[in-house]
Amino acid sequence: MKAINERTKKSGADVTPLLDRIDRAILKTLQRDASISNVALAEKVRLSPPACLRRVERLKEAGVIKGVVALLNGDVLDAGMVVLIGVVLDRSTPDSFAQFEAAAQKVSGCMEFHVVTGEFDYFMLLRTRDSQSFNRLHAEQLLYLPGVRQIRSFMGLRQVVSTTQLPL
């Protein structure tokens, strides 16, 4: 792990870290339950608690672990409807992309925002309460985004898979 930090510091570039079996076991466990105590985590990965804590801290320092969050239930918090939005811009210039991106990041309920290839320039994933609240958001915010030629929205009917766990 020290080599990871040294390479990252020297190059300033993102480096795919060389993770050993124990690092991967730590990451898999933390992805399932980040609230696990260090003692319980150490037991699961068969390390002493101090050695386990050092590894977790190194993974954080190397940028492998970006943060620890609580995953909230959108259905309980009036954000149960998922809407995917494909956006096509009028022009493909750096300035038009920058203006759109700055404005689109402020859209209420925007959970993800991606530049994509293919038919659309961007895809946004929004969460909102229901179709009426999405209709309001569309009329009050989406229609006013700069440089937009076309917006196509796709309302999720049923979530089949949703995970925050990366394959390791």
CSV table of C-alpha atoms in Angstrom, one decimal:
chain,number,residue,atom,x,y,z
A,1,MET,CA,0.0,0.0,0.0
A,2,LYS,CA,3.0,2.3,0.6
A,3,ALA,CA,3.9,1.9,-3.0
A,4,ILE,CA,0.5,3.0,-4.1
A,5,ASN,CA,0.8,6.2,-2.1
A,6,GLU,CA,4.3,6.9,-3.4
A,7,ARG,CA,3.3,6.3,-7.1
A,8,THR,CA,0.2,8.5,-6.7
A,9,LYS,CA,2.2,11.3,-5.1
A,10,LYS,CA,4.9,11.3,-7.7
A,11,SER,CA,2.8,11.1,-10.8
A,12,GLY,CA,-0.2,13.0,-9.6
A,13,ALA,CA,-2.3,10.7,-11.7
A,14,ASP,CA,-4.9,8.2,-10.7
A,15,VAL,CA,-3.2,4.8,-10.2
A,16,THR,CA,-5.1,1.6,-10.0
A,17,PRO,CA,-3.9,0.3,-6.7
A,18,LEU,CA,-2.5,-3.2,-6.3
A,19,LEU,CA,-4.9,-4.6,-3.8
A,20,ASP,CA,-4.1,-7.9,-2.1
A,21,ARG,CA,-6.6,-10.5,-0.9
A,22,ILE,CA,-6.9,-8.9,2.5
A,23,ASP,CA,-7.5,-5.4,1.1
A,24,ARG,CA,-10.2,-6.8,-1.2
A,25,ALA,CA,-11.8,-8.7,1.8
A,26,ILE,CA,-11.9,-5.4,3.8
A,27,LEU,CA,-13.4,-3.5,0.9
A,28,LYS,CA,-16.1,-6.2,0.2
A,29,THR,CA,-17.1,-6.2,3.9
A,30,LEU,CA,-17.2,-2.4,4.2
A,31,GLN,CA,-19.3,-2.1,1.0
A,32,ARG,CA,-21.9,-4.4,2.6
A,33,ASP,CA,-21.8,-2.6,6.0
A,34,ALA,CA,-19.6,0.4,6.6
A,35,SER,CA,-20.8,0.7,10.2
A,36,ILE,CA,-19.1,-2.5,11.2
A,37,SER,CA,-16.7,-2.0,14.1
A,38,ASN,CA,-13.0,-2.3,13.5
A,39,VAL,CA,-12.8,-5.2,15.9
A,40,ALA,CA,-15.5,-7.1,13.9
A,41,LEU,CA,-13.9,-6.2,10.6
A,42,ALA,CA,-10.5,-7.4,11.8
A,43,GLU,CA,-12.1,-10.7,12.9
A,44,LYS,CA,-13.8,-11.2,9.5
A,45,VAL,CA,-10.6,-10.6,7.5
A,46,ARG,CA,-8.4,-12.4,10.1
A,47,LEU,CA,-6.2,-9.5,11.1
A,48,SER,CA,-5.4,-7.9,14.4
A,49,PRO,CA,-7.5,-4.8,15.0
A,50,PRO,CA,-4.5,-2.4,14.8
A,51,ALA,CA,-3.3,-4.0,11.5
A,52,CYS,CA,-6.9,-3.8,10.1
A,53,LEU,CA,-7.3,-0.1,11.1
A,54,ARG,CA,-3.9,0.7,9.4
A,55,ARG,CA,-5.1,-1.0,6.2
A,56,VAL,CA,-8.4,0.9,6.2
A,57,GLU,CA,-6.6,4.2,6.8
A,58,ARG,CA,-4.2,3.5,4.0
A,59,LEU,CA,-7.1,2.6,1.7
A,60,LYS,CA,-8.6,6.0,2.6
A,61,GLU,CA,-5.4,7.9,2.0
A,62,ALA,CA,-4.9,6.2,-1.4
A,63,GLY,CA,-8.4,7.3,-2.4
A,64,VAL,CA,-9.7,3.8,-2.7
A,65,ILE,CA,-12.3,4.5,0.0
A,66,LYS,CA,-13.7,7.9,-0.9
A,67,GLY,CA,-16.0,8.3,2.1
A,68,VAL,CA,-18.6,6.7,4.3
A,69,VAL,CA,-22.3,7.5,4.0
A,70,ALA,CA,-25.7,6.4,5.1
A,71,LEU,CA,-27.9,5.0,2.3
A,72,LEU,CA,-31.4,6.5,2.7
A,73,ASN,CA,-34.7,4.9,1.7
A,74,GLY,CA,-36.1,7.1,-1.1
A,75,ASP,CA,-39.6,5.6,-0.8
A,76,VAL,CA,-39.8,6.5,2.9
A,77,LEU,CA,-38.5,10.1,2.2
A,78,ASP,CA,-40.8,11.0,-0.6
A,79,ALA,CA,-38.2,10.4,-3.3
A,80,GLY,CA,-39.4,7.0,-4.5
A,81,MET,CA,-39.8,7.8,-8.2
A,82,VAL,CA,-36.7,7.3,-10.4
A,83,VAL,CA,-36.5,9.2,-13.6
A,84,LEU,CA,-33.8,8.8,-16.2
A,85,ILE,CA,-33.4,11.7,-18.5
A,86,GLY,CA,-31.6,11.8,-21.9
A,87,VAL,CA,-30.4,15.2,-23.0
A,88,VAL,CA,-29.3,16.4,-26.4
A,89,LEU,CA,-27.6,19.8,-26.7
A,90,ASP,CA,-28.0,22.2,-29.6
A,91,ARG,CA,-24.3,22.6,-30.0
A,92,SER,CA,-21.3,20.5,-29.2
A,93,THR,CA,-18.9,23.1,-28.0
A,94,PRO,CA,-16.9,23.3,-24.8
A,95,ASP,CA,-18.7,26.5,-23.8
A,96,SER,CA,-22.2,25.0,-24.4
A,97,PHE,CA,-21.2,21.8,-22.4
A,98,ALA,CA,-19.8,23.9,-19.5
A,99,GLN,CA,-22.9,26.1,-19.3
A,100,PHE,CA,-25.3,23.1,-19.4
A,101,GLU,CA,-23.2,21.2,-16.8
A,102,ALA,CA,-23.1,24.1,-14.4
A,103,ALA,CA,-26.9,24.6,-14.6
A,104,ALA,CA,-27.8,20.9,-14.6
A,105,GLN,CA,-25.9,20.2,-11.4
A,106,LYS,CA,-28.5,22.4,-9.6
A,107,VAL,CA,-31.5,20.5,-10.7
A,108,SER,CA,-33.5,19.3,-7.7
A,109,GLY,CA,-33.2,15.6,-7.0
A,110,CYS,CA,-30.4,15.0,-9.4
A,111,MET,CA,-28.5,11.9,-8.1
A,112,GLU,CA,-26.2,11.2,-11.1
A,113,PHE,CA,-25.2,13.1,-14.2
A,114,HIS,CA,-23.2,11.5,-17.0
A,115,VAL,CA,-21.7,12.5,-20.3
A,116,VAL,CA,-22.5,9.6,-22.6
A,117,THR,CA,-21.9,8.4,-26.1
A,118,GLY,CA,-24.6,7.6,-28.7
A,119,GLU,CA,-27.9,9.3,-29.3
A,120,PHE,CA,-27.8,11.6,-26.2
A,121,ASP,CA,-25.1,13.9,-24.9
A,122,TYR,CA,-26.0,13.4,-21.2
A,123,PHE,CA,-28.0,11.1,-18.9
A,124,MET,CA,-29.3,12.3,-15.6
A,125,LEU,CA,-30.8,10.2,-12.9
A,126,LEU,CA,-33.3,12.0,-10.7
A,127,ARG,CA,-35.4,11.0,-7.8
A,128,THR,CA,-38.6,12.7,-7.0
A,129,ARG,CA,-41.9,12.0,-5.2
A,130,ASP,CA,-44.2,11.1,-8.0
A,131,SER,CA,-45.2,12.0,-11.6
A,132,GLN,CA,-46.8,15.3,-10.5
A,133,SER,CA,-43.7,16.4,-8.8
A,134,PHE,CA,-41.6,15.4,-11.8
A,135,ASN,CA,-44.0,17.3,-14.1
A,136,ARG,CA,-43.4,20.4,-11.9
A,137,LEU,CA,-39.7,19.9,-11.9
A,138,HIS,CA,-39.7,19.5,-15.7
A,139,ALA,CA,-41.7,22.7,-16.2
A,140,GLU,CA,-39.8,24.8,-13.6
A,141,GLN,CA,-36.2,23.6,-14.1
A,142,LEU,CA,-35.5,21.2,-17.0
A,143,LEU,CA,-37.1,23.3,-19.6
A,144,TYR,CA,-34.9,26.2,-18.7
A,145,LEU,CA,-31.5,24.4,-18.9
A,146,PRO,CA,-29.3,26.3,-21.4
A,147,GLY,CA,-28.5,24.9,-24.8
A,148,VAL,CA,-30.9,22.0,-24.8
A,149,ARG,CA,-32.4,20.8,-28.1
A,150,GLN,CA,-34.1,17.7,-26.7
A,151,ILE,CA,-35.0,16.1,-23.4
A,152,ARG,CA,-36.4,12.6,-23.2
A,153,SER,CA,-37.5,11.3,-19.8
A,154,PHE,CA,-38.0,7.7,-18.8
A,155,MET,CA,-39.9,7.0,-15.5
A,156,GLY,CA,-38.8,3.9,-13.7
A,157,LEU,CA,-41.7,1.5,-13.1
A,158,ARG,CA,-39.9,-1.1,-11.0
A,159,GLN,CA,-36.4,-1.2,-9.7
A,160,VAL,CA,-34.8,-4.6,-10.5
A,161,VAL,CA,-31.2,-4.0,-9.2
A,162,SER,CA,-29.7,-1.1,-7.3
A,163,THR,CA,-26.4,-1.4,-5.6
A,164,THR,CA,-23.5,0.8,-4.4
A,165,GLN,CA,-21.2,-2.2,-4.3
A,166,LEU,CA,-18.4,-2.3,-6.9
A,167,PRO,CA,-17.2,-5.6,-8.2
A,168,LEU,CA,-14.0,-6.7,-6.5
